[in-house]
Each structure stands twice: as structure tokens, then as C-alpha cells.
XYZ file of C-alpha atoms in Angstrom:
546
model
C 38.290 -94.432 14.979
C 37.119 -91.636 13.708
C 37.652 -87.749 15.336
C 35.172 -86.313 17.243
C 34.629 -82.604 18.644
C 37.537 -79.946 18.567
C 40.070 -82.786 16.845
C 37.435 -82.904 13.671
C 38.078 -79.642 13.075
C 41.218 -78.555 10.105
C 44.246 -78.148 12.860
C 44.203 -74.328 10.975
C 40.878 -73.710 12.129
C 41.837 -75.501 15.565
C 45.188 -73.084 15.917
C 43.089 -70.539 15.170
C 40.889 -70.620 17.758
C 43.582 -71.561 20.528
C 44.913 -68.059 19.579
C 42.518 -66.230 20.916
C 42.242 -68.548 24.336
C 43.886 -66.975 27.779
C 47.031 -68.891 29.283
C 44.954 -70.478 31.471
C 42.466 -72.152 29.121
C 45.174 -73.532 26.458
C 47.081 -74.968 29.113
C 44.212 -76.926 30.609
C 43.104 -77.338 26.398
C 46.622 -79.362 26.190
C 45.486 -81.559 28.798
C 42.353 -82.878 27.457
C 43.934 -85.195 25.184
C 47.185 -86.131 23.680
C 45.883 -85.333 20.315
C 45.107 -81.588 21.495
C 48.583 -81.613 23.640
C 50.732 -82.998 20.301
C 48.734 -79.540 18.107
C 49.774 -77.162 20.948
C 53.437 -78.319 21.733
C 54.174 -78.576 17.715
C 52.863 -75.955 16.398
C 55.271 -72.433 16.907
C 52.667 -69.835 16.942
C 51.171 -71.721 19.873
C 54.360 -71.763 21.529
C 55.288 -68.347 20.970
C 52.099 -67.108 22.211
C 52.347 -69.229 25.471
C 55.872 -68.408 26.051
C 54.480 -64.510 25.622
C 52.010 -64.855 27.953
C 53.692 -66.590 31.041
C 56.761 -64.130 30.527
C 54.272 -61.481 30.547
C 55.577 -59.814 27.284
C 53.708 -58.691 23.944
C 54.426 -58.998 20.613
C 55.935 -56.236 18.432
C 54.218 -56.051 15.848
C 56.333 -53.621 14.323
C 58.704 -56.705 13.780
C 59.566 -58.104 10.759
C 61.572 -61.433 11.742
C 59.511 -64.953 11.418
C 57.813 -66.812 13.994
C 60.929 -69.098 14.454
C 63.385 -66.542 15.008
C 60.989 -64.429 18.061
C 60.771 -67.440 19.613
C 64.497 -68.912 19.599
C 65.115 -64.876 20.808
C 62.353 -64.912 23.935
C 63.738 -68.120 24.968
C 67.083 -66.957 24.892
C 66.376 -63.765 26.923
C 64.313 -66.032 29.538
C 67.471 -68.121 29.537
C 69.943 -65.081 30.048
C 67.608 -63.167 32.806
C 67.440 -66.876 34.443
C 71.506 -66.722 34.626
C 71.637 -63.913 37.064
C 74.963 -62.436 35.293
C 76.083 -59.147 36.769
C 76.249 -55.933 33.963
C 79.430 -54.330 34.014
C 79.999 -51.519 36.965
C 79.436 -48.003 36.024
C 81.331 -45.023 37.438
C 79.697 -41.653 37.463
C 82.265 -39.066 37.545
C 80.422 -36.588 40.593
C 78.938 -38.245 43.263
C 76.889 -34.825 43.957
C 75.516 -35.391 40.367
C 73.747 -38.711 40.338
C 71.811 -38.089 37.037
C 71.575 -41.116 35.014
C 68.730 -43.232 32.797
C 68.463 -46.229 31.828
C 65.747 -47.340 29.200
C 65.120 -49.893 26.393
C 69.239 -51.272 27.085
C 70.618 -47.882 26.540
C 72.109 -46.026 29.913
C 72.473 -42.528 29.810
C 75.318 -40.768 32.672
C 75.231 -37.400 33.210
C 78.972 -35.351 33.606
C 79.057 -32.535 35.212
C 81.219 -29.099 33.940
C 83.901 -27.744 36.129
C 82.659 -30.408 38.889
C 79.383 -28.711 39.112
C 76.071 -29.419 40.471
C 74.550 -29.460 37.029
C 74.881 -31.741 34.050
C 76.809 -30.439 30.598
C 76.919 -33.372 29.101
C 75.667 -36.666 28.440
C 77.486 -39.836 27.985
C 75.451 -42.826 26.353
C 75.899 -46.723 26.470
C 74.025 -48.879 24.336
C 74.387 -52.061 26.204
C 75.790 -55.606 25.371
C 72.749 -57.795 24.603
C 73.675 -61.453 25.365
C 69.681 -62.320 23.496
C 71.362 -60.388 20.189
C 75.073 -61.073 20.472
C 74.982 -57.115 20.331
C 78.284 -55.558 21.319
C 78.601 -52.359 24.480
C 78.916 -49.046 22.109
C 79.273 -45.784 23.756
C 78.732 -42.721 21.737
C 78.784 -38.940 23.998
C 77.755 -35.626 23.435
C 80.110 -33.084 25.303
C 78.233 -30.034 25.092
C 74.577 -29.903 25.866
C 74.991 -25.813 25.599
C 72.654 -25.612 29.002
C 72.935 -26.441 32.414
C 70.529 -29.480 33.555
C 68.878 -30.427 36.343
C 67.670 -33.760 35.406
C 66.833 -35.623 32.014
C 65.053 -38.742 31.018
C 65.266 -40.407 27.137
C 63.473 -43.200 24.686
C 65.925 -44.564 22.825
C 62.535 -45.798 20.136
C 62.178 -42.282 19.326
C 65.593 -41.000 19.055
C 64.234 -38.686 22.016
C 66.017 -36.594 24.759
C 64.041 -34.499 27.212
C 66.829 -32.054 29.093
C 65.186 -29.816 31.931
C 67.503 -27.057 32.103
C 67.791 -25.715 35.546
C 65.503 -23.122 36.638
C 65.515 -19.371 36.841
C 63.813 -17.622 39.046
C 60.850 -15.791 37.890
C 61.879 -12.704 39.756
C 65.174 -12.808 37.944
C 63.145 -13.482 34.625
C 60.008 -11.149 34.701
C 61.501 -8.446 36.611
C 58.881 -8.673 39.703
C 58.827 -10.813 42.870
C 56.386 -13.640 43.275
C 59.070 -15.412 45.749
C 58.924 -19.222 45.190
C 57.751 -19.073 41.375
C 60.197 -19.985 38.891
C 60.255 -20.622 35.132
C 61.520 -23.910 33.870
C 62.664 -24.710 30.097
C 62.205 -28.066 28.694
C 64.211 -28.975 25.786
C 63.160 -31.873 23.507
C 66.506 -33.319 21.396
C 67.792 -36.473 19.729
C 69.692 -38.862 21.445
C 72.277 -39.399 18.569
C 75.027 -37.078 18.384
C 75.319 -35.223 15.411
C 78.930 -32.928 15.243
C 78.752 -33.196 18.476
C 75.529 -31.888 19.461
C 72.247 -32.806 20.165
C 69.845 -31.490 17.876
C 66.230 -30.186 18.603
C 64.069 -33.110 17.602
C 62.581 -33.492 13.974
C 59.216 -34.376 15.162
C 58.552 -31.450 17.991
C 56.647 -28.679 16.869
C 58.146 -27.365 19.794
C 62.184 -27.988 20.091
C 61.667 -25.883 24.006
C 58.936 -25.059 26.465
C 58.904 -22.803 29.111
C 57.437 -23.548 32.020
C 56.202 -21.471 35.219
C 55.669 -23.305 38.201
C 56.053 -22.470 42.065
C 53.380 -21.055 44.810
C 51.633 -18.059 45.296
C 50.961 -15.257 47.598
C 54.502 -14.849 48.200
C 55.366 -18.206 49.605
C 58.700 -19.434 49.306
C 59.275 -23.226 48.676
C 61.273 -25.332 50.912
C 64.524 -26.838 48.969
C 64.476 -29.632 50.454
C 60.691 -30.301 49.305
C 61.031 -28.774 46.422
C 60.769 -31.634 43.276
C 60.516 -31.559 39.484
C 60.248 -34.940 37.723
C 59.781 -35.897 34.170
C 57.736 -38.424 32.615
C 57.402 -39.994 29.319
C 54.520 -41.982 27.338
C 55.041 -42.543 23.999
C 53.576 -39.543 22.992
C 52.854 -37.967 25.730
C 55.180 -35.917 27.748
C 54.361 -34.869 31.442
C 55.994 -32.329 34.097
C 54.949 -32.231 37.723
C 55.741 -30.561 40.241
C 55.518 -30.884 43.712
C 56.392 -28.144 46.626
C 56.020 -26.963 49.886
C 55.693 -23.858 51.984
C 58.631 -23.504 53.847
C 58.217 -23.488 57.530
C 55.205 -25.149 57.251
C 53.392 -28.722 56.273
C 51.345 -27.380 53.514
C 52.421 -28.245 49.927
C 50.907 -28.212 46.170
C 51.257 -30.545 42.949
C 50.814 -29.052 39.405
C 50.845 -31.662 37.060
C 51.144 -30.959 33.432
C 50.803 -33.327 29.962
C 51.666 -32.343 26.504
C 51.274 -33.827 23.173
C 55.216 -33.011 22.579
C 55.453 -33.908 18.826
C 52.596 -31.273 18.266
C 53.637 -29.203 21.240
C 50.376 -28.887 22.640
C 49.515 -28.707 26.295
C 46.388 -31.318 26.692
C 45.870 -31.662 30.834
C 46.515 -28.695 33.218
C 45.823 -29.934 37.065
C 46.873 -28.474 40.466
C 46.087 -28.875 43.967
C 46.898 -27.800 47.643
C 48.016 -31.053 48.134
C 51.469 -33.408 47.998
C 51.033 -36.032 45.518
C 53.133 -38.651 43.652
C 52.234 -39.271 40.030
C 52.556 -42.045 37.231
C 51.618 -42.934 33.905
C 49.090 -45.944 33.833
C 48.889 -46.423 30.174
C 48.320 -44.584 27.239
C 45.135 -42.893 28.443
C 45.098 -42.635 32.300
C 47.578 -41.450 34.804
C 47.561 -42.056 38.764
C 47.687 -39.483 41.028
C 48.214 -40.560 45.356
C 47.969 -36.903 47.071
C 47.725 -35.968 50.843
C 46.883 -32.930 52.245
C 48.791 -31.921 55.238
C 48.044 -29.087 57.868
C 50.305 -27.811 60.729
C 52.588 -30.629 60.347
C 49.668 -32.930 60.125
C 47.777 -35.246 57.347
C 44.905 -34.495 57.274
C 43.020 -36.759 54.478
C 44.671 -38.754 51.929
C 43.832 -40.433 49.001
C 44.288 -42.044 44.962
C 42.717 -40.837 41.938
C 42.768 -42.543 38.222
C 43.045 -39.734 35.967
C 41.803 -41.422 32.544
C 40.736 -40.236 29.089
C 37.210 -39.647 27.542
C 37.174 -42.702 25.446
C 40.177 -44.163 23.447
C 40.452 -41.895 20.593
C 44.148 -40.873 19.647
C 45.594 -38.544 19.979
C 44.746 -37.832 23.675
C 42.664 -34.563 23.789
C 41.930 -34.489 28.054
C 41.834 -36.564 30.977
C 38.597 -35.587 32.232
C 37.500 -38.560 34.040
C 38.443 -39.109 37.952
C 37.687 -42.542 39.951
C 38.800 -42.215 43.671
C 39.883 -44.696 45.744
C 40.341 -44.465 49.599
C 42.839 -45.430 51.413
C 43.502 -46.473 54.994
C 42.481 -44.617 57.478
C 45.119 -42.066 59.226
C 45.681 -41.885 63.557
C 45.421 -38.276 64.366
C 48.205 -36.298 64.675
C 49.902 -38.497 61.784
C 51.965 -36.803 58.553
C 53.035 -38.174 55.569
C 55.956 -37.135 53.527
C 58.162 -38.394 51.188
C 56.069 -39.724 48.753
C 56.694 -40.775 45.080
C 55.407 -43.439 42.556
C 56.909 -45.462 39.560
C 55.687 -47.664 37.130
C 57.979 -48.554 34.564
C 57.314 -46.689 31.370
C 56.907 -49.265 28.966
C 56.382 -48.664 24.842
C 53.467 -47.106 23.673
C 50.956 -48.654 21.304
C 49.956 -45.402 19.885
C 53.357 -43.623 19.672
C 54.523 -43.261 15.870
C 57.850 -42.789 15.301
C 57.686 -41.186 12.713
C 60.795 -42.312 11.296
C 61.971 -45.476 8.537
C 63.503 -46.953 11.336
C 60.713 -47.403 14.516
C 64.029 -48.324 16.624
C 67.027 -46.378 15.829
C 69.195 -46.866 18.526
C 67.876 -49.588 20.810
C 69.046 -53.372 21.095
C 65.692 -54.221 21.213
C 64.042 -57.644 20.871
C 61.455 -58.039 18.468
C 58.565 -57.758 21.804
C 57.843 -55.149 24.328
C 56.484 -55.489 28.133
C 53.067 -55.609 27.979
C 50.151 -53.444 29.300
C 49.960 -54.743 32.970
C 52.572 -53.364 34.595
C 53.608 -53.203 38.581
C 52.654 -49.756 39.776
C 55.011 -49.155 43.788
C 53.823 -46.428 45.814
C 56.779 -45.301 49.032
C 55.955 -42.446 51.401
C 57.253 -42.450 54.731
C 55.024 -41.269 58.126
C 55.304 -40.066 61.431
C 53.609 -38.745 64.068
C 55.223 -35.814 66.012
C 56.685 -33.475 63.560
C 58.370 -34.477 59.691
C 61.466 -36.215 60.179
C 60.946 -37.666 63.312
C 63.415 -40.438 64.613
C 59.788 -42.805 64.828
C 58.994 -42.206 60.756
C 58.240 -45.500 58.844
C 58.879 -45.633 55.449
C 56.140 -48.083 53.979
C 56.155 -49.358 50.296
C 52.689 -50.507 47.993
C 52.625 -52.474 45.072
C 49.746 -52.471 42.781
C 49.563 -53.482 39.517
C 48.217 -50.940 36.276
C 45.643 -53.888 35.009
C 43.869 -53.959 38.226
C 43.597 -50.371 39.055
C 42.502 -49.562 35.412
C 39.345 -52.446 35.453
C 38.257 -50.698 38.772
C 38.282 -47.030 37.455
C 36.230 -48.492 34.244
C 34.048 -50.783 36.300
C 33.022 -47.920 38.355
C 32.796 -45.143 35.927
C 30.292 -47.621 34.312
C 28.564 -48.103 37.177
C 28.368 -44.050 37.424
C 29.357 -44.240 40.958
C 29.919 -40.685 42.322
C 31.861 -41.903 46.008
C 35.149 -42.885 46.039
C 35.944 -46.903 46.024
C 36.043 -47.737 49.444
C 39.194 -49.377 50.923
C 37.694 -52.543 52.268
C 36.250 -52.986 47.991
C 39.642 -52.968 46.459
C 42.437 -52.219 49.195
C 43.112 -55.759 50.657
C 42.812 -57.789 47.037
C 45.050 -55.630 44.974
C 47.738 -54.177 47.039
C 51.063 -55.517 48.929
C 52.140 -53.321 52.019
C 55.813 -53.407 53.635
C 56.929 -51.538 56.130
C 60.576 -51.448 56.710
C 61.156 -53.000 53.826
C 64.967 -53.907 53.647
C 65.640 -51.523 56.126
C 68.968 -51.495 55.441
C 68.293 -51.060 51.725
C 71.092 -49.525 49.508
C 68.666 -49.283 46.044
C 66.228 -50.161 44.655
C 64.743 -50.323 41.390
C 61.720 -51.672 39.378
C 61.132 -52.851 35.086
C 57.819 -54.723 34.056
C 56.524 -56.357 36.888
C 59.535 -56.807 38.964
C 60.731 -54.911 41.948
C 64.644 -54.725 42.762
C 66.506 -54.185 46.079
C 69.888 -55.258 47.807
C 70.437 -54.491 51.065
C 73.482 -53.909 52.875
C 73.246 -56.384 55.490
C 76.732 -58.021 57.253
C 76.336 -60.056 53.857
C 74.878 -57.763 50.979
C 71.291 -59.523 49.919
C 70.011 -58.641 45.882
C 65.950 -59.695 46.247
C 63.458 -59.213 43.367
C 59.770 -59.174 44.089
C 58.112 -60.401 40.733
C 54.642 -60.500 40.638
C 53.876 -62.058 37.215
C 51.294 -64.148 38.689
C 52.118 -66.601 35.428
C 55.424 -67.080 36.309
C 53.607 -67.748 40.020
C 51.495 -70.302 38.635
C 53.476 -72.112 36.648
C 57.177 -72.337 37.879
C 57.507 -72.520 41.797
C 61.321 -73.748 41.358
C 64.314 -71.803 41.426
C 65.916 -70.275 38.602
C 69.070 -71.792 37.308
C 72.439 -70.913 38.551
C 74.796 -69.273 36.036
C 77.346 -71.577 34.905
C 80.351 -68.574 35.355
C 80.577 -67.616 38.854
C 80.516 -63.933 38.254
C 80.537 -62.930 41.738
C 84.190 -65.172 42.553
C 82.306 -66.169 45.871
C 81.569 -69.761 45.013
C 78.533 -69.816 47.255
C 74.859 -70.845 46.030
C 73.238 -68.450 44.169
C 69.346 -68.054 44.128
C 66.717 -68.866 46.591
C 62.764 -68.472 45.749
C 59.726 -68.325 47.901
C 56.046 -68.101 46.721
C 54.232 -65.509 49.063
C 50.800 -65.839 48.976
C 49.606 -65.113 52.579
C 48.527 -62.298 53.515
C 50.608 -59.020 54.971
C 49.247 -57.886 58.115
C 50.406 -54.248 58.604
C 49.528 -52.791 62.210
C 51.651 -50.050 62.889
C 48.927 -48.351 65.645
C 50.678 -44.808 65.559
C 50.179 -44.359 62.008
C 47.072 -46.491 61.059
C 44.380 -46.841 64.085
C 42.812 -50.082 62.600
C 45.489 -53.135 61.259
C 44.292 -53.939 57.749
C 45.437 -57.026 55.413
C 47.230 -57.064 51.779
C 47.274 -59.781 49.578
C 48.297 -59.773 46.212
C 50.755 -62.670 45.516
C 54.164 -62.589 44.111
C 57.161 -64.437 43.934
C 60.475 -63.550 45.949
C 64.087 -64.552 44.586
C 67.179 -64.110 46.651
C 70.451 -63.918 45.452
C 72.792 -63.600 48.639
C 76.473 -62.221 48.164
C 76.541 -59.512 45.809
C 78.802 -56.965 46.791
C 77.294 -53.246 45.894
C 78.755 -50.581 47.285
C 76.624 -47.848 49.722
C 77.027 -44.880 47.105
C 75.121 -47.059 44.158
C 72.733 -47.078 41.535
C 70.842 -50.128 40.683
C 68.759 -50.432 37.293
C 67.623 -53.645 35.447
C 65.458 -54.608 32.091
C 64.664 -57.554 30.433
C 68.022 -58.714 29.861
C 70.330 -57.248 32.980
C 71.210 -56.042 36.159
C 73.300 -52.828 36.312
C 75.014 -51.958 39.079
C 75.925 -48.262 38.670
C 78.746 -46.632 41.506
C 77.928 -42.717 42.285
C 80.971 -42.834 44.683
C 83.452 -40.107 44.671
């Protein structure tokens, strides 16, 4: 009998095509006919693009090895993150000094000098890969010849960012604009060289100084009184976040530098509290509130993106808002943050022979949609209030960044309303794990144990592949690397909706909807003073007892 439509085609022409089909249409393409199911099972770029896409991973394309060999290696990371085997404990020598980071398999601990609130050294593990048959290496630099507050790396780029601790600008100018201070950033290598690390070979800039605080002779309240660090490829960014002590007003400056050329590329501040992340390469969230007297008075997100997609990044001068829930008078937020896992950058160059000097990496990265969680805690009668809620939000970067384009095409000038986007695309908890010890987030899963009478390790993964296709529980380990001999994983789909009516905080009870899948792995002892971290290929369970 002769062939007839899509089988009449050369099978190259055929594989071709299927290449540039979604998940969901070469799955249903494989179940048209055997003759279409027998091309897509055989053939390895087929299966190394569906394996890809329902792990939610990309190809590197910066990778070398054959067809054959990524796909025996992304099976055999699937296989080890499906084992559920426990990374080896980490001690960090000062329990007052819980600086650590943990990025592309490499964890970086932070020792303290003279037992010390700041951080004089640096001690780094490149971890075992069980995907590579890589062995644990540990390499240290003793002297980072400045005191630091905090630090983050990229183990890609060979890339250290130190943020020594800050001086006060009184005590540096020689005048007193109480609550300012000057900051110094320090880009270095993450290899040691004679013991040091070295100012990094591609910043034009090996340290920046930066001034940050409020004015009019406000001074900041330590306890609300934050730095953090953020990295993107090629992109560096600084923000800080303070406020007026004795009182519940607050400001955010947010800064973003081009650090290889050392040139500062977005400058943005407000009177208002707000929790930042990188989106992508282009576009940055920013969730701010703006409190008065102890009270919030509006709230709200912003998408921060790029004009265009033209490297390197030269602004971020275009703003879509999106409202949130309304607020019950008399309400205050505080505590907030977001995270979204900084994945690799498509337009980062290295710059070097070697794109990966010091990672275990796997020859693909996470890809582009990533799970974006939003925690702020409220209350109503005065901050810290023994009736505060802490509430957590998951979004993911895909969705939010198709609504800022849809609507900057549409050339909308109001924000998104709630009821367009709110319900669809976000997950609410309140009390989440209320007896949570850590928690932690990579890709598009979200890590927590909680120290219940029997300690309870739950991810949250909302690869809504994984969700589609695979309802069943992952495989036990074969080792029982917990000694406890019980069962080890449980898994729920959750597709219903949340219904969060908490009347005191939010006047009206809204819904929240996007789907993931739970796991539960009951009986992992973690101590109260932990860490918790995980990639691709582990769970680390870091102690920051004394």
C-alpha cells in the first residue's frame, strides 16, 4: 500500500518538521499512527527534544558532546533527582554568620575572622555529580583582604561578587547625612590563585562604590535595613531597601550595571518597600507597597522590561502594572522579598576558552520559564503583631512576561487589573508550613521541610509537563539514606483552586489557580538551625548550628 500524507514525506524532512512542534502536538503526532509513533520513539533527536521539554530544560548549545551522549546524561539526572538521595551535611563554622551560595553544583560557605560578624573568607565545594561520576573537590581562599557582608557567585563565569560591609557616609565624606552609607562592590574570580581572589579579567571595573541610604536626616531602622545582590549573566544588580526608623515609611533604590563594562544602565528609586527579581535577560519584577503610619496604603507589581531585545541592555524603560488584591484598612505589609532562581543567560559571553571553568555542569541549562515566589507577611494593628500572616505567591516568569508584552502592545496605559490575570496565574498560601524550618526554590520547584512531631521535606513543582504527563510517584531510592526504613515519597496533583479569605487583611476572598504537583517525602531529619538548597541533581542540607 502505498504512503500517504506526512509518512510520504523523506523521514529527514518528517524529523524536521517534528522539531519545531510543541510537546503537546508531537505527542498527540505519535499517536496518529504506528508508522509516525515508530519515527518519533527511534529517532534520538526526537527523543532528546521530548525528554527536554517535559523536564523543562534547554539545550546548551555551547556543548560539544553528540546527541547520544546528552541524552544518556538527561536521563541519568532525571533518574538521580527521581532517587531522592540526601547531599552530604554541611557545617558552617558561626551560626551568627549564615552566608553561603549555592549555584550551578558549586556551594560557597562563608568563615568568619576572629568569630566575627563578617565573612574573611570563602570556602568552596564543587559538588559530587552522580549524572558525571564527578568527584566533591573543595578548593578555599583564606583571605578575602575585606570584611563582607554578603556575596553571591557564577561558577560559568569564574565570577565572585563580595559586598564589603558598609561605611558610613559620615565617617567617609566627613559630613552627616545620618542613614546614608557608601557600599563597595568587589567583582573577583572564584578560583584561587596564591591564595587570593583576583579582580576579574573581564570587569572594566574590579570595585564600585556605592551610596545608598535616606535623606533629610533620617536614620534607617537595622532591623529593616537590607542589601541584596543579584546576578544575570551580564547584568549585575544592587537594591536596596530601608526604612525610617520609628516609623512605617520605607524606600527601594534599585540599581543594574553592565559589570564586564562597568557601566551603570538602570537607576530607579521610590518611597516605597519593594522586593525585586530578575525575569530574564531583559525585564526585572519589582512588588512595592507603600506604607503610612504603620499602615499600607496601596500596593502593587510592575514588569520592568527593555526597549526591544538588542544586547547589550542599554535601559529598562518600559513599565506594565499589575494590581493586586485589594487591602482592609488599617492593614500593613512587611517582610517582603522575591526569588526566582537565576538561571544561565543566553546573552552572557564568557569571554573565556573554557564557557564553564569550574562547574559540573551538564551539557543543558534550565530554561526560560522559571517559577517566580513572592512572601510578605501582614497585619493589622501595628508591624509585628502576634495576628501577622505570612502569605507566599507563586508565579511563573513565562506568564508574567506574555502579559507585560501583550499589554504594552495593546498600549494600555492602566494597570492589569487583578480579576484579568490574578486568579489564572498565581498560587496563594497562607501559613504555609507553619512550622517551616527552610525553604528553598531552583527551576520551577519550590522546597520546604517542616519541623512537625515527624520532620516533612515537600516540593511544589509546577512544571505543568511533568503535571501532564506523569501523575505517579517518583521511585524510591534503592539505599535507604535516611536509616528509617519507612516509605519514602507521596505525590498529589493540585489543580483546584486556593480560596484565600483571610477578612482582616483582604476585605473580599479571591481564588488562585495555577496547578502544580506536590511530593512528600516524610522523615527527614533537619535540624532547626539549617540551610536547605537544591539544583538539578541534589538536595543539600546545610547546618548553621553553633
Amino acid at each position: 500500500m502505498e504512503k500517504s500524507g506526512l509518512l510520504h514525506l523523506p523521514t529527514e524532512v518528517l524529523v524536521a518538521i517534528i522539531q519545531i512542534l510543541d510537546l503537546r502536538d508531537t505527542i498527540a503526532l505519535s499517536q496518529i499512527c504506528r508508522g509516525l509513533n515508530s519515527i518519533i520513539r527511534d529517532t534520538l533527536a526526537l527523543q532528546y527534544k521530548i525528554e527536554l521539554e517535559s523536564s523543562d530544560i534547554a539545550d546548551d548549545q555551547r556543548s560539544r558532546l553528540p546527541i547520544v551522549r546528552r541524552l544518556e546524561l538527561l536521563r541519568r539526572q532525571n533518574r538521580v533527582w527521581h532517587e531522592w538521595m540526601p547531599s552530604t551535611d554541611f557545617k558552617q563554622s558561626n551560626a551568627r554568620l549564615p552566608t553561603y551560595d549555592f549555584q550551578k553544583g558549586i556551594l560557597a560557605i562563608g568563615k568568619s575572622k576572629d568569630n566575627s560578624s563578617t565573612t574573611g573568607a570563602i570556602e568552596f565545594h564543587r559538588l559530587r555529580s552522580s549524572a558525571l561520576d564527578s568527584p566533591h573537590t573543595v578548593w578555599s581562599c583564606d583571605d578575602l583582604e575585606v570584611n563582607v557582608k554578603d556575596f553571591t557567585t557564577d561558577p560559568d563565569q569564574d565570577l565572585t561578587v563580595l559586598l564589603e560591609s558598609p561605611v558610613p557616609l559620615s565617617e567617609a565624606l566627613g559630613i552627616e547625612p545620618a542613614g546614608r552609607g557608601i557600599y563597595k562592590v568587589h567583582f573577583r574570580t572564584m578560583s584561587v590563585t596564591a591564595g587570593v581572589l583576583l579582580p576579574h579579567p573581564r570587569a572594566a571595573m574590579s570595585v564600585l562604590s556605592v551610596e545608598v541610604g535616606l535623606e533629610d536626616g533620617f536614620i534607617m531602622d537595622p532591623m529593616l535595613n537590607n542589601v541584596n545582590l543579584y546576578l544575570r549573566g551580564n547584568l549585575f544588580a544592587l537594591v536596596h531597601t530601608a526604612r525610617k526608623q520609628h516609623s512605617g515609611t520605607g524606600k527601594t533604590e534599585v540599581r543594574i550595571w553592565d559589570w564586564p563594562a562597568g557601566r551603570l544602565i538602570h537607576e530607579y528609586a521610590s518611597k516605597e518597600e519593594a522586593a525585586f527579581t530578575f525575569l530574564d535577560d531583559f525585564s526585572y519584577l519589582l512588588v512595592g507597597h507603600v506604607n503610612t503610619r504603620w499602615r499600607t496604603t496601596s500596593w502593587h507589581a510592575e514588569v520592568h522590561t527593555s526597549d526591544g531585545l538588542a544586547t547589550p541592555v542599554q535601559r529598562f524603560d518600559k513599565v506594565v502594572a499589575l494590581a493586586l488584591p485589594n487591602l482592609a484598612a488599617q492593614c500593613e505589609i512587611f517582610g517582603m522579598s522575591a526569588r526566582s532562581d537565576p538561571n544561565d543567560s543566553d546573552i552572557a559571553i564568557t569571554g573565556l576558552s573554557n564557557p564553564r571553568p569550574l562547574s559540573n555542569r551538564l551539557p543543558f541549562r534550565p530554561s526560560n520559564n522559571r517559577l517566580v515566589v513572592l512572601t510578605f507577611s501582614a497585619t493589622r494593628g501595628g508591624l509585628f503583631n502576634a495576628n501577622s500572616i505570612r502569605f507566599t505567591v507563586f508565579m511563573l516568569t513565562s506568564q508574567l512576561l506574555e502579559l507585560a508584552a501583550e499589554h504594552l502592545q495593546a498600549k494600555r496605559p492602566t494597570p492589569i487589573p487583578w480579576d484579568e490575570w490574578g486568579p489564572k496565574y498565581t498560587r496563594w498560601a497562607h501559613g504555609l508550613f507553619p512550622n517551616a524550618v527552610v525553604c528553598n526554590m531552583h527551576g520551577l520547584r519550590y522546597l520546604t521541610v517542616a519541623n512537625t512531631h515527624l520532620s516533612r521535606l515537600s516540593i511544589m513543582d509546577f512544571n505543568i509537563y511533568s503535571i501532564r504527563r506523569d501523575s505517579s510517584s517518583p521511585k524510591a531510592s534503592p539505599h535507604d539514606a535516611w536509616g528509617d526504613g519507612m516509605p519514602r515519597v507521596a505525590t498529589r496533583l493540585v489543580t483546584e483552586p486556593t480560596y484565600t479569605a483571610v477578612a482582616h487583611i483582604f476585605p473580599e476572598p479571591f481564588l488562585s489557580c495555577l496547578p502544580y504537583r506536590e511530593i512528600t517525602i516524610p522523615s527527614l531529619t533537619v535540624e532547626r538551625n539549617s540551610g536547605l538548597m537544591m539544583d538539578d541533581q541534589r538536595i543539600v542540607v546545610f547546618d548553621v548550628s553553633d
